[in-house]
GROMACS .gro file of N, CA and C in nm:
model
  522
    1UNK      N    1   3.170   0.939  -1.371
    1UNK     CA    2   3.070   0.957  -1.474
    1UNK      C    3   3.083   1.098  -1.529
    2UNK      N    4   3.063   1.071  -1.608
    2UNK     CA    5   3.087   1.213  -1.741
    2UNK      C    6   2.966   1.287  -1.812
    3UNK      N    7   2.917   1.369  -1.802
    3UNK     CA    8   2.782   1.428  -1.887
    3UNK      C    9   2.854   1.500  -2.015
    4UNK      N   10   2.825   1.436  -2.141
    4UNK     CA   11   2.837   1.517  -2.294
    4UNK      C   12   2.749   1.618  -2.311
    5UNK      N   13   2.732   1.700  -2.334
    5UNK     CA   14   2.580   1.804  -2.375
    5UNK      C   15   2.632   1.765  -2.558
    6UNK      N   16   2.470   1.691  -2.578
    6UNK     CA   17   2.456   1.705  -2.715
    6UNK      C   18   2.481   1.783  -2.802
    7UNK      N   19   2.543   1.787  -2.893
    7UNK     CA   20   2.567   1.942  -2.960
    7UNK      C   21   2.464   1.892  -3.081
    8UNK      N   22   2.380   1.840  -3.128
    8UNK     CA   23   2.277   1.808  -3.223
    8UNK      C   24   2.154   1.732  -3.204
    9UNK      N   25   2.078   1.744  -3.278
    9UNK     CA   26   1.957   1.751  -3.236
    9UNK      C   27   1.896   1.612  -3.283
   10UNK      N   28   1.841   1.560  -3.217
   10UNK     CA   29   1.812   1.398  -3.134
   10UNK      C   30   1.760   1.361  -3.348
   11UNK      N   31   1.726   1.383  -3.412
   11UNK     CA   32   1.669   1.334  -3.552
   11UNK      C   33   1.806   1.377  -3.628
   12UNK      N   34   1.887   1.410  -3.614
   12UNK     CA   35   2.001   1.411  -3.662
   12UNK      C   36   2.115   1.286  -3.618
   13UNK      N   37   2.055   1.222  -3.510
   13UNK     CA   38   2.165   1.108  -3.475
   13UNK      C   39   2.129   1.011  -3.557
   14UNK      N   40   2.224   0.929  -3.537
   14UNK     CA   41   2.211   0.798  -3.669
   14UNK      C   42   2.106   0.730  -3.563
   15UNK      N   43   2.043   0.589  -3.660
   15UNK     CA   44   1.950   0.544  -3.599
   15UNK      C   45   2.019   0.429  -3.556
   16UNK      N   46   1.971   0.366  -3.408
   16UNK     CA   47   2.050   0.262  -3.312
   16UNK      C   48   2.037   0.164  -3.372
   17UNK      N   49   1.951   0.140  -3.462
   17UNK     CA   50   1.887  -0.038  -3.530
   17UNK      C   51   2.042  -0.022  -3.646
   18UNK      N   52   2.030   0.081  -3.699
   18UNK     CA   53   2.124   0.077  -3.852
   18UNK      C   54   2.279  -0.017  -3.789
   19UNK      N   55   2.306   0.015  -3.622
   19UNK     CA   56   2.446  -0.002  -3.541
   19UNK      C   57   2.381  -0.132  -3.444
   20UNK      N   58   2.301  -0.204  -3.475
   20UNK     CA   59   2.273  -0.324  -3.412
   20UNK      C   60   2.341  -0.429  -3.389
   21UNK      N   61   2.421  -0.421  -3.492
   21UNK     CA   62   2.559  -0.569  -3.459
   21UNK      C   63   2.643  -0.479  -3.362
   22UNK      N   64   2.720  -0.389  -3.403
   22UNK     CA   65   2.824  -0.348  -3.335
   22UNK      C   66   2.815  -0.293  -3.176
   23UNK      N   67   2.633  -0.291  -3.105
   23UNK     CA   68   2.571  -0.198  -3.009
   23UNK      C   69   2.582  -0.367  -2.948
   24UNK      N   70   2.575  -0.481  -3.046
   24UNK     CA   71   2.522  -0.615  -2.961
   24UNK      C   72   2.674  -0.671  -2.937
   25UNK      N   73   2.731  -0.599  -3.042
   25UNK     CA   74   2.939  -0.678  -2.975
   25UNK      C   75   2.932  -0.597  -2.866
   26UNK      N   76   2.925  -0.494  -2.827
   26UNK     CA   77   2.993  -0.392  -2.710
   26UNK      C   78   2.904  -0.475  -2.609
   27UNK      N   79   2.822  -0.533  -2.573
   27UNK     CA   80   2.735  -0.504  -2.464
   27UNK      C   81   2.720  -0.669  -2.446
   28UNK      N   82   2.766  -0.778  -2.546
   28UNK     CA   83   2.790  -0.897  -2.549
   28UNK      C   84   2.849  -0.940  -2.397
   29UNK      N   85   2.940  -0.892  -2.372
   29UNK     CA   86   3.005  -0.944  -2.215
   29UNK      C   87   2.993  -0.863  -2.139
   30UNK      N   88   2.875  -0.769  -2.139
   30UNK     CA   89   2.807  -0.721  -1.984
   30UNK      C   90   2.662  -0.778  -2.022
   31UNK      N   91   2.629  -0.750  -1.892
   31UNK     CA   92   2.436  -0.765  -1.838
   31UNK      C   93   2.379  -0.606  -1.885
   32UNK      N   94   2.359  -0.520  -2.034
   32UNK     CA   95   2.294  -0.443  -1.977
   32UNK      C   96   2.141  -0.449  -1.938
   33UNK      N   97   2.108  -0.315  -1.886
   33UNK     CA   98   1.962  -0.299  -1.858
   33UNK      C   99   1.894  -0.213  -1.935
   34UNK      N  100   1.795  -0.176  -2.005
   34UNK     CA  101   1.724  -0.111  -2.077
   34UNK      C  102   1.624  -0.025  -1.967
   35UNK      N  103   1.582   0.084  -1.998
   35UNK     CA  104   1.517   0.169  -1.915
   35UNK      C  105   1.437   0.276  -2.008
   36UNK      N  106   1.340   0.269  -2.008
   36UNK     CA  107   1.227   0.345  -2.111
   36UNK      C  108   1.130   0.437  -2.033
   37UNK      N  109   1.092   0.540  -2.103
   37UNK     CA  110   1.022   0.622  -2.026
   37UNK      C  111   0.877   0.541  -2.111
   38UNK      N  112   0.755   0.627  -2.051
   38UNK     CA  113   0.647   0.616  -2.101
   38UNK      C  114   0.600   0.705  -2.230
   39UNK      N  115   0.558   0.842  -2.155
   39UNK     CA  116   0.462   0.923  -2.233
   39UNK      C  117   0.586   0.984  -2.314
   40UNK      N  118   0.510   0.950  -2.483
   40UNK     CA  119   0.667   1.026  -2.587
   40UNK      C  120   0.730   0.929  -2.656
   41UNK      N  121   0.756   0.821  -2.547
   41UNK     CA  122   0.859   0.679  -2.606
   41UNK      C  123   0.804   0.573  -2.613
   42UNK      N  124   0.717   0.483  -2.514
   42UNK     CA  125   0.643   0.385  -2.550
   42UNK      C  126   0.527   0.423  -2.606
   43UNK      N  127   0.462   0.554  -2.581
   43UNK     CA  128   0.349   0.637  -2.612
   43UNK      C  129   0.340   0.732  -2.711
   44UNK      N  130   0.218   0.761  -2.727
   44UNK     CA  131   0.217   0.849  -2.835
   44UNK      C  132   0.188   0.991  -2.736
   45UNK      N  133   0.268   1.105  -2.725
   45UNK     CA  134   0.171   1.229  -2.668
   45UNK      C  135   0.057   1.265  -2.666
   46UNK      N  136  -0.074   1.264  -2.602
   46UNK     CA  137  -0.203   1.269  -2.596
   46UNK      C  138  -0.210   1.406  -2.558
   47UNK      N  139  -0.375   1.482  -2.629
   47UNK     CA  140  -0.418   1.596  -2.515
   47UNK      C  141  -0.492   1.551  -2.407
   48UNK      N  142  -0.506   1.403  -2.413
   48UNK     CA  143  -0.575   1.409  -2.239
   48UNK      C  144  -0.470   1.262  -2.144
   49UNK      N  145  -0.446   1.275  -2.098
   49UNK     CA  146  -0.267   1.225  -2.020
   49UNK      C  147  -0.393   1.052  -1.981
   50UNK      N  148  -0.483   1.081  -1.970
   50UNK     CA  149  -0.535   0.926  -1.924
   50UNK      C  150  -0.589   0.820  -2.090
   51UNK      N  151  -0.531   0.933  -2.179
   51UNK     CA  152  -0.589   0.844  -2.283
   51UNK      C  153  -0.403   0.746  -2.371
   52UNK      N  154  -0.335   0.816  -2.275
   52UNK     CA  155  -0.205   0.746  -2.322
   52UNK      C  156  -0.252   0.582  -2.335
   53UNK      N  157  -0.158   0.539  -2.457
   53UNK     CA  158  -0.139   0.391  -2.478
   53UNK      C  159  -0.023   0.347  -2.506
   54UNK      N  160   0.016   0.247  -2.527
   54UNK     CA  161   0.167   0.173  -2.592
   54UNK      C  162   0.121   0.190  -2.709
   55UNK      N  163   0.232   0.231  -2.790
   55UNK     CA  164   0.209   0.226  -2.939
   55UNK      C  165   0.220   0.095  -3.016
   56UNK      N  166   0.182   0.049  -3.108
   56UNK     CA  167   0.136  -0.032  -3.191
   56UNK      C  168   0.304  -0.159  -3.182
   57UNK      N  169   0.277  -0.258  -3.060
   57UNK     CA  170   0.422  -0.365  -3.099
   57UNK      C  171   0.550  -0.319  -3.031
   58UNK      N  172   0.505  -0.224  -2.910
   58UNK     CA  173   0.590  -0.169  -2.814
   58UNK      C  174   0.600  -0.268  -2.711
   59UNK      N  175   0.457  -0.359  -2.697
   59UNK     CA  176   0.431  -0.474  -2.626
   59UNK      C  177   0.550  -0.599  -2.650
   60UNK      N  178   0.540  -0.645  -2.750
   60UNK     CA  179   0.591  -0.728  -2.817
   60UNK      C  180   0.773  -0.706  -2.819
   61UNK      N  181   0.774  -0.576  -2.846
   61UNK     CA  182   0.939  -0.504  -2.859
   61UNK      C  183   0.979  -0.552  -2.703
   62UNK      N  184   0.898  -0.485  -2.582
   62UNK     CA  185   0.901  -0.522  -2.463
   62UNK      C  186   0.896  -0.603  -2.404
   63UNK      N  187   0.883  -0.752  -2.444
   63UNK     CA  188   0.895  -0.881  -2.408
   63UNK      C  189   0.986  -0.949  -2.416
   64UNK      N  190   0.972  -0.923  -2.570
   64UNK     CA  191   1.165  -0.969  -2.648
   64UNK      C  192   1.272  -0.934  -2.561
   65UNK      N  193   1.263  -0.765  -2.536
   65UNK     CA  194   1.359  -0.707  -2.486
   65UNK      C  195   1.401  -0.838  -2.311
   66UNK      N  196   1.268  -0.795  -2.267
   66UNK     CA  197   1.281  -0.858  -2.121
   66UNK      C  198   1.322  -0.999  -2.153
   67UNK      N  199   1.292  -1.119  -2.274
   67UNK     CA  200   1.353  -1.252  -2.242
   67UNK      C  201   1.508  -1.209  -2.198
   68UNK      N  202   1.585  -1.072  -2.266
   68UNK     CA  203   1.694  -1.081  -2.293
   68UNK      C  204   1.766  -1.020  -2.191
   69UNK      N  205   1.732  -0.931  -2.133
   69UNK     CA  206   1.814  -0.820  -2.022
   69UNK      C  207   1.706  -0.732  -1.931
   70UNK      N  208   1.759  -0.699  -1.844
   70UNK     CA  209   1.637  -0.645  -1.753
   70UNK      C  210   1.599  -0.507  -1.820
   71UNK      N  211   1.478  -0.476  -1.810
   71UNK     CA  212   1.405  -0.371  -1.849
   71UNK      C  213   1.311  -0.322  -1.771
   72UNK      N  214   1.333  -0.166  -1.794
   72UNK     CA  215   1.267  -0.110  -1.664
   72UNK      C  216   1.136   0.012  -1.714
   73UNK      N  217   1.053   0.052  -1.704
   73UNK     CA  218   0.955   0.090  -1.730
   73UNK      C  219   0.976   0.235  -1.616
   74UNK      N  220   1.045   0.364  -1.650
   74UNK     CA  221   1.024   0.481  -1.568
   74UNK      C  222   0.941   0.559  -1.614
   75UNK      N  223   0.908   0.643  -1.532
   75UNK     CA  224   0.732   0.766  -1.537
   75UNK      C  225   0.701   0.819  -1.456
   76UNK      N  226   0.707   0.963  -1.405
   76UNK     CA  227   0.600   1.005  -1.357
   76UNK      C  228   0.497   1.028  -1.343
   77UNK      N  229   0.451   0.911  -1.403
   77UNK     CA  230   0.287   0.902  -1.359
   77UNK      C  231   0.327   0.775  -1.249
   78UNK      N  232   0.172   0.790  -1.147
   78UNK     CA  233   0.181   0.672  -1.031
   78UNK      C  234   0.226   0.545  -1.094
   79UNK      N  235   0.278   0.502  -0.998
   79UNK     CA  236   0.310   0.351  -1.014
   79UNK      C  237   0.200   0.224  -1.063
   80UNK      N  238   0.078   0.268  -0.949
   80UNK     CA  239  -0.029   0.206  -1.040
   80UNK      C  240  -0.087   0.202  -1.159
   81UNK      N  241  -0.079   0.363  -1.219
   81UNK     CA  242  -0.110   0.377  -1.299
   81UNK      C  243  -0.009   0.402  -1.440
   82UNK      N  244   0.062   0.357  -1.442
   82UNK     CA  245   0.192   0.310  -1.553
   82UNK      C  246   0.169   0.130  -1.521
   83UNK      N  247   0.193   0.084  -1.437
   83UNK     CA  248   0.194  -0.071  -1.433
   83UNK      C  249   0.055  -0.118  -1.543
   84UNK      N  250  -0.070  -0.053  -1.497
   84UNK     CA  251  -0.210  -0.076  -1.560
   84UNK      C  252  -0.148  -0.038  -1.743
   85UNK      N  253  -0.071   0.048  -1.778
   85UNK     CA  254  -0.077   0.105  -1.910
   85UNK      C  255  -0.011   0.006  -1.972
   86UNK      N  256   0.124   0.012  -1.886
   86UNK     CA  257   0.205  -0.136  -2.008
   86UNK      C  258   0.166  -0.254  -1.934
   87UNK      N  259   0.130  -0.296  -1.838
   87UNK     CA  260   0.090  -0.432  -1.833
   87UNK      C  261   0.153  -0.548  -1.818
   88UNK      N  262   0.305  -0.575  -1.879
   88UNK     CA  263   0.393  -0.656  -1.911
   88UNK      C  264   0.453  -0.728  -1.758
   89UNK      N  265   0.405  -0.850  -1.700
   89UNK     CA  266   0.475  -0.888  -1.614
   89UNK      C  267   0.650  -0.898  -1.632
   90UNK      N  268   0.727  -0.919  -1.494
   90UNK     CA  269   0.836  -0.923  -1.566
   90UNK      C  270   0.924  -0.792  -1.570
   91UNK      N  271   0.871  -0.700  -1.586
   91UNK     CA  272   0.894  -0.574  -1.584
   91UNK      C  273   0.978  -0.510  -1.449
   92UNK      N  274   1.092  -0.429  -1.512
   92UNK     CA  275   1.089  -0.316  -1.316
   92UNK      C  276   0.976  -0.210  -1.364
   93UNK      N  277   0.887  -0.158  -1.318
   93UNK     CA  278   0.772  -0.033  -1.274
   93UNK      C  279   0.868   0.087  -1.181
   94UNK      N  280   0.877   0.183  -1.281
   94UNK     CA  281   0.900   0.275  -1.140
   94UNK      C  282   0.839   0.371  -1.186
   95UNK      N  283   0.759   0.411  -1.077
   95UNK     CA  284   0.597   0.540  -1.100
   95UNK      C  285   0.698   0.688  -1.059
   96UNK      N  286   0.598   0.774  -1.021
   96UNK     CA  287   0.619   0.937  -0.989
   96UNK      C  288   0.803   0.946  -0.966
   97UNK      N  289   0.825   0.904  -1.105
   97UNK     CA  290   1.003   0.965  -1.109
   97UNK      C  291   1.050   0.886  -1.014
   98UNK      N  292   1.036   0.735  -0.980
   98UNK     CA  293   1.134   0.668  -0.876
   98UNK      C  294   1.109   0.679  -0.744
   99UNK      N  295   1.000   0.757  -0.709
   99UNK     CA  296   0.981   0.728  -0.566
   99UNK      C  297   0.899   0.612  -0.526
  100UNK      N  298   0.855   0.555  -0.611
  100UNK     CA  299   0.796   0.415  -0.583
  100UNK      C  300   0.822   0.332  -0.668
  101UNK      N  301   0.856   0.189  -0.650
  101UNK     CA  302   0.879   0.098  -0.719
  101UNK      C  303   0.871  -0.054  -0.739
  102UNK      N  304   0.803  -0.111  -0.799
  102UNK     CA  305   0.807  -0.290  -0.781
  102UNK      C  306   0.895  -0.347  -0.899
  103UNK      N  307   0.933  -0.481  -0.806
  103UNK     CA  308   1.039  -0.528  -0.917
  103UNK      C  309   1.017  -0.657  -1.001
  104UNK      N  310   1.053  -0.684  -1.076
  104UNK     CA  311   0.998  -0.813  -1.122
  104UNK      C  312   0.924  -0.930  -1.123
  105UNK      N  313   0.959  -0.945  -0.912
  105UNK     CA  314   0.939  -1.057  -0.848
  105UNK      C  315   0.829  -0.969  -0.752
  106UNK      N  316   0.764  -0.864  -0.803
  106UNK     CA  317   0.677  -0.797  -0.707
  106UNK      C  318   0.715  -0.748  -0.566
  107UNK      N  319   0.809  -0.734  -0.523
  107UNK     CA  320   0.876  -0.659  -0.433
  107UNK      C  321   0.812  -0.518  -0.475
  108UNK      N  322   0.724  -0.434  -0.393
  108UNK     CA  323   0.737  -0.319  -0.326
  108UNK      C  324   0.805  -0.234  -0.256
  109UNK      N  325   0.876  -0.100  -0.347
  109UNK     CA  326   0.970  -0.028  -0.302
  109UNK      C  327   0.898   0.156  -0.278
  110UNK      N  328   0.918   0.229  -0.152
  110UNK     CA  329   0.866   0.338  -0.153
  110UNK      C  330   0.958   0.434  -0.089
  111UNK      N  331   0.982   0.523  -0.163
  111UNK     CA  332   1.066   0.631  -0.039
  111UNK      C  333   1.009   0.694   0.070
  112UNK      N  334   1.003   0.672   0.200
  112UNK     CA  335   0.953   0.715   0.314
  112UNK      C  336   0.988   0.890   0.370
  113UNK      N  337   1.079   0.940   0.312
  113UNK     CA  338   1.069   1.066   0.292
  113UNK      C  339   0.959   1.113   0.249
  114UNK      N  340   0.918   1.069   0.073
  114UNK     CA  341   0.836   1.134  -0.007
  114UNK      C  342   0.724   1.117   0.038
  115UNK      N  343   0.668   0.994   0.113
  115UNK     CA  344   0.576   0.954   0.173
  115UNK      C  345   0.513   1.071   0.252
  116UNK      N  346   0.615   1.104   0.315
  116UNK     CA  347   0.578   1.166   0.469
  116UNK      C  348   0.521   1.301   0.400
  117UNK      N  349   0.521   1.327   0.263
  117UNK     CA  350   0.458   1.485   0.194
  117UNK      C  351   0.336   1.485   0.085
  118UNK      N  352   0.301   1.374   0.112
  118UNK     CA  353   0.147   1.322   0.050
  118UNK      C  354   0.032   1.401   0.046
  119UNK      N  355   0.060   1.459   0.242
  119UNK     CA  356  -0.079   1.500   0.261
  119UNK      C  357  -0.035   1.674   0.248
  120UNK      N  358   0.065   1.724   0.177
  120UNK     CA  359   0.091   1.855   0.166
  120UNK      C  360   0.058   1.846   0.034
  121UNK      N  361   0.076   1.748  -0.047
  121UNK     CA  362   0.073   1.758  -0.198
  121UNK      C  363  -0.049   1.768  -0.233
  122UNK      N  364  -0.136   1.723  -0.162
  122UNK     CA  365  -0.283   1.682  -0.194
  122UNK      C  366  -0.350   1.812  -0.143
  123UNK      N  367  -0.260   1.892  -0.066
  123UNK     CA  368  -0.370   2.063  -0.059
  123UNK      C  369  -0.334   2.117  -0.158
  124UNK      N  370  -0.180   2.106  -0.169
  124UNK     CA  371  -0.125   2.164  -0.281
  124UNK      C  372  -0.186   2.174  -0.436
  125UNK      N  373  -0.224   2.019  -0.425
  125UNK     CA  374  -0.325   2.029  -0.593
  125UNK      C  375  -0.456   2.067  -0.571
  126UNK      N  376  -0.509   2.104  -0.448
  126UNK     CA  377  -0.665   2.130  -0.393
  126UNK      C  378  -0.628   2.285  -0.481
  127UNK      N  379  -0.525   2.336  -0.410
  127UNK     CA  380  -0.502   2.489  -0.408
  127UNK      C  381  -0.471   2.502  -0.532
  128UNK      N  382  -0.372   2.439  -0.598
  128UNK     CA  383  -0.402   2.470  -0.768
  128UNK      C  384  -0.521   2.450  -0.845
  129UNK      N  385  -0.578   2.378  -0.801
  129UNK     CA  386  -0.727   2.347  -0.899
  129UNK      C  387  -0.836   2.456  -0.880
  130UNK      N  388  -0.823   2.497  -0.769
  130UNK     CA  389  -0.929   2.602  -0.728
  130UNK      C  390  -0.830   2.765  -0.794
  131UNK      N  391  -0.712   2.753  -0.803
  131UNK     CA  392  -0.665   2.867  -0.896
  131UNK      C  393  -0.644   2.818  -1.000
  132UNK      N  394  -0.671   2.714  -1.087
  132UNK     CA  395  -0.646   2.736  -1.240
  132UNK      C  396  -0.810   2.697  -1.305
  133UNK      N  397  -0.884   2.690  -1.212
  133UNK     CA  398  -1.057   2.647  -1.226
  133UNK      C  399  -1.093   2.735  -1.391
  134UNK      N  400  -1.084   2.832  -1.347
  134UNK     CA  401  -1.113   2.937  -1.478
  134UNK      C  402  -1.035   2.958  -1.593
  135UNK      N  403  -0.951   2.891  -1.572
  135UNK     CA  404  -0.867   2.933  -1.715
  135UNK      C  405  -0.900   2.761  -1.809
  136UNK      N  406  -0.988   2.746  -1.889
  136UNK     CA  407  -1.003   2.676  -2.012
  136UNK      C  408  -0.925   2.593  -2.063
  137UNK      N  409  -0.888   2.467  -2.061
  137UNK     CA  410  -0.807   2.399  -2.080
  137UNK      C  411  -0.668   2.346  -2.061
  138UNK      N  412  -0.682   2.420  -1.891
  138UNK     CA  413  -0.586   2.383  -1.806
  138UNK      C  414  -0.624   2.262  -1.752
  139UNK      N  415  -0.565   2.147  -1.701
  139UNK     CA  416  -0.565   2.047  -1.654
  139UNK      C  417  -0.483   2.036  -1.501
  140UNK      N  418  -0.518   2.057  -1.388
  140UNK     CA  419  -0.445   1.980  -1.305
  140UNK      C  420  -0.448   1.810  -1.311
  141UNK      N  421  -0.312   1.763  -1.244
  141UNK     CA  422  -0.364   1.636  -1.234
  141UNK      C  423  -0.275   1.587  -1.073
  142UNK      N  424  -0.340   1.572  -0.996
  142UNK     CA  425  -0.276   1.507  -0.829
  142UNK      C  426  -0.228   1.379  -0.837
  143UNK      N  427  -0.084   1.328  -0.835
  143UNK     CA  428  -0.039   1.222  -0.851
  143UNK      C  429  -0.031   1.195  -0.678
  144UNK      N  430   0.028   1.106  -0.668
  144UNK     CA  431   0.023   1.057  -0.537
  144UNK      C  432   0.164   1.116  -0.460
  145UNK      N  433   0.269   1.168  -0.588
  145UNK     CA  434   0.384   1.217  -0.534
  145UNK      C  435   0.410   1.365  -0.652
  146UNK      N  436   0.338   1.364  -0.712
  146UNK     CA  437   0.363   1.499  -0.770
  146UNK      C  438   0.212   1.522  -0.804
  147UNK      N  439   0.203   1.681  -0.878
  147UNK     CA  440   0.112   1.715  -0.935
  147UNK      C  441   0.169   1.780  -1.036
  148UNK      N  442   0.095   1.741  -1.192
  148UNK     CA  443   0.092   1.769  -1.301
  148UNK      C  444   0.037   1.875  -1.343
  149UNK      N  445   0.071   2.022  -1.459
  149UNK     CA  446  -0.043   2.106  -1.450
  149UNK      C  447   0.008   2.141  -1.594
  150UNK      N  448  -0.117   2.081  -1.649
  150UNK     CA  449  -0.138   2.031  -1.773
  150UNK      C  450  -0.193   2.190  -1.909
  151UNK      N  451  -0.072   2.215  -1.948
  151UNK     CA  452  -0.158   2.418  -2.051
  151UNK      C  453  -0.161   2.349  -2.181
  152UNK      N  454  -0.125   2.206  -2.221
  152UNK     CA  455  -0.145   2.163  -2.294
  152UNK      C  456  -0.253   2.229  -2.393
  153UNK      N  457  -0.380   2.171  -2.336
  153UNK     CA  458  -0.492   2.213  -2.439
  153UNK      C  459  -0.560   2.389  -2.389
  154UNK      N  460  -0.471   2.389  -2.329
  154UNK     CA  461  -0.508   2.586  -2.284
  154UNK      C  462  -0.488   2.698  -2.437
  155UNK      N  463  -0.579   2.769  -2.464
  155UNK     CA  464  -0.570   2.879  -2.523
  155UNK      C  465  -0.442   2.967  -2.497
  156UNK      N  466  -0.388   3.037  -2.615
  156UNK     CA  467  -0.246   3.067  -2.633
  156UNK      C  468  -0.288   3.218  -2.545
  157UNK      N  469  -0.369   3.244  -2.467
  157UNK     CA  470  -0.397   3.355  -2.401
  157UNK      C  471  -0.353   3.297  -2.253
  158UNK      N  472  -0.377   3.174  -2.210
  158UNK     CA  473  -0.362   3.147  -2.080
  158UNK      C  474  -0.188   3.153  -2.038
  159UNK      N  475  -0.163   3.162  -2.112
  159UNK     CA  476   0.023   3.173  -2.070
  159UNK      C  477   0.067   3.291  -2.016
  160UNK      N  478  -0.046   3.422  -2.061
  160UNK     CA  479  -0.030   3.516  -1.951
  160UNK      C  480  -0.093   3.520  -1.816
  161UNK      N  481  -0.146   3.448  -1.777
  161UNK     CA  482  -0.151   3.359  -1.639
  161UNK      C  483  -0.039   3.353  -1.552
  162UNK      N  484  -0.051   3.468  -1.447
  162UNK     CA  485   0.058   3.470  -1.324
  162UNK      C  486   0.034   3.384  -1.221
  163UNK      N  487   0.119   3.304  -1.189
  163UNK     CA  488   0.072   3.209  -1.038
  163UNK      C  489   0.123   3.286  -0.954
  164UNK      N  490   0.001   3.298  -0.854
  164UNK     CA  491   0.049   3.379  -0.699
  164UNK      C  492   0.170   3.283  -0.643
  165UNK      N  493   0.242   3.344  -0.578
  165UNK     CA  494   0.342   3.247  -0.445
  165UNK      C  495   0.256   3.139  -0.415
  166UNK      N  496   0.335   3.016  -0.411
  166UNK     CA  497   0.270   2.914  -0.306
  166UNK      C  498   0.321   2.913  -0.190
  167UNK      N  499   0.266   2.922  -0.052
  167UNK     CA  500   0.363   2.947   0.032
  167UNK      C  501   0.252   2.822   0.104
  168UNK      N  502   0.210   2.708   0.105
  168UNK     CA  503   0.188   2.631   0.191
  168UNK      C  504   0.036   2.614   0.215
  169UNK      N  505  -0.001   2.492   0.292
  169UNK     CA  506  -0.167   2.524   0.365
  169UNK      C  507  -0.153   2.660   0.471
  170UNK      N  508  -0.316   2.675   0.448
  170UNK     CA  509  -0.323   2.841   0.516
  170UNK      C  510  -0.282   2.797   0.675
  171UNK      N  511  -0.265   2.671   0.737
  171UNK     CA  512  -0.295   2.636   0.875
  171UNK      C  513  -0.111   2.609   0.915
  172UNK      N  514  -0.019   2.682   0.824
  172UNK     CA  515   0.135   2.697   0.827
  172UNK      C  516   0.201   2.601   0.847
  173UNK      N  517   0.154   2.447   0.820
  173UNK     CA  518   0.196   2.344   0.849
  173UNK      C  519   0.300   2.278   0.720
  174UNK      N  520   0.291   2.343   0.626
  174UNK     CA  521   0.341   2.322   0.493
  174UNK      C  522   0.494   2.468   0.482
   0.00000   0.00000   0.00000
């Protein structure tokens, strides 16, 4: 496998619909899979991350797609909470960046590594929330495998905002 670095900028590429015959000869005699993020691509960017939706026939785009080839729904947001947004049985779901996942046929998939750092993550966002409390339109948000920390709707003053070291729970177990 090979990585290109783009040398131009993503509204400068031609558009994939205009190359629709020739994208459907290449891919005619394989199985591909389609793989979509959420927030940005099926979504519109929100200032508040729980008011995300599918945009207008992303539903519909996403059905079609699935009669035809497998399609997969990735996000770091929880698994539950991406499955609840698009909805679409049928679907692969994979929540907090792939560490959890169900598959079409509802198979439950979890990485037992990431598992085992749940209960560090969850001081971890205790301890950020109680240091970003005061600064105005900061958002934490505690995922079940990450935490989000949202300057989105923060005043263009909060960016001079130093985060102390995180070095763990105070009880050195982290």
């Amino acid at each position: 496998m090979t990585v290109r670095a783009i040398d131009r900028r993503m509204s400068s590429l031609p558009d994939a619909l205009d190359s629709f015959g020739q994208i459907a000869g290449v891919v005619s005699a394989r199985r591909p899979a389609l793989f979509f993020d959420f927030d940005g691509t099926l979504s519109d960017i929100v200032d508040e991350a729980g008011a995300a939706a599918l945009v207008p026939g992303a539903d519909k785009a996403l059905e079609s797609l699935a009669a035809l080839y497998p399609v997969a729904i990735l996000s770091g947001r929880d698994l539950s909470d991406i499955r609840d947004r698009v909805g679409i049985p049928g679907l692969w779901y994979a929540g907090s960046h792939g560490f959890e996942m169900i598959t079409p046929d509802g198979t439950h998939r979890e990485n037992d590594v990431a598992a085992e750092a749940v209960p560090v993550l969850a001081s971890a966002a205790a301890e950020l929330s109680a240091e970003l409390a005061d600064i105005t339109g900061v958002a934490v948000e505690h995922k079940r495998f990450a935490i989000a920390v949202h300057f989105r709707n923060a005043a263009p003053e909060a960016r001079a905002w130093s985060p102390r070291r995180f070095t763990g729970p105070a009880d050195g177990t982290g």
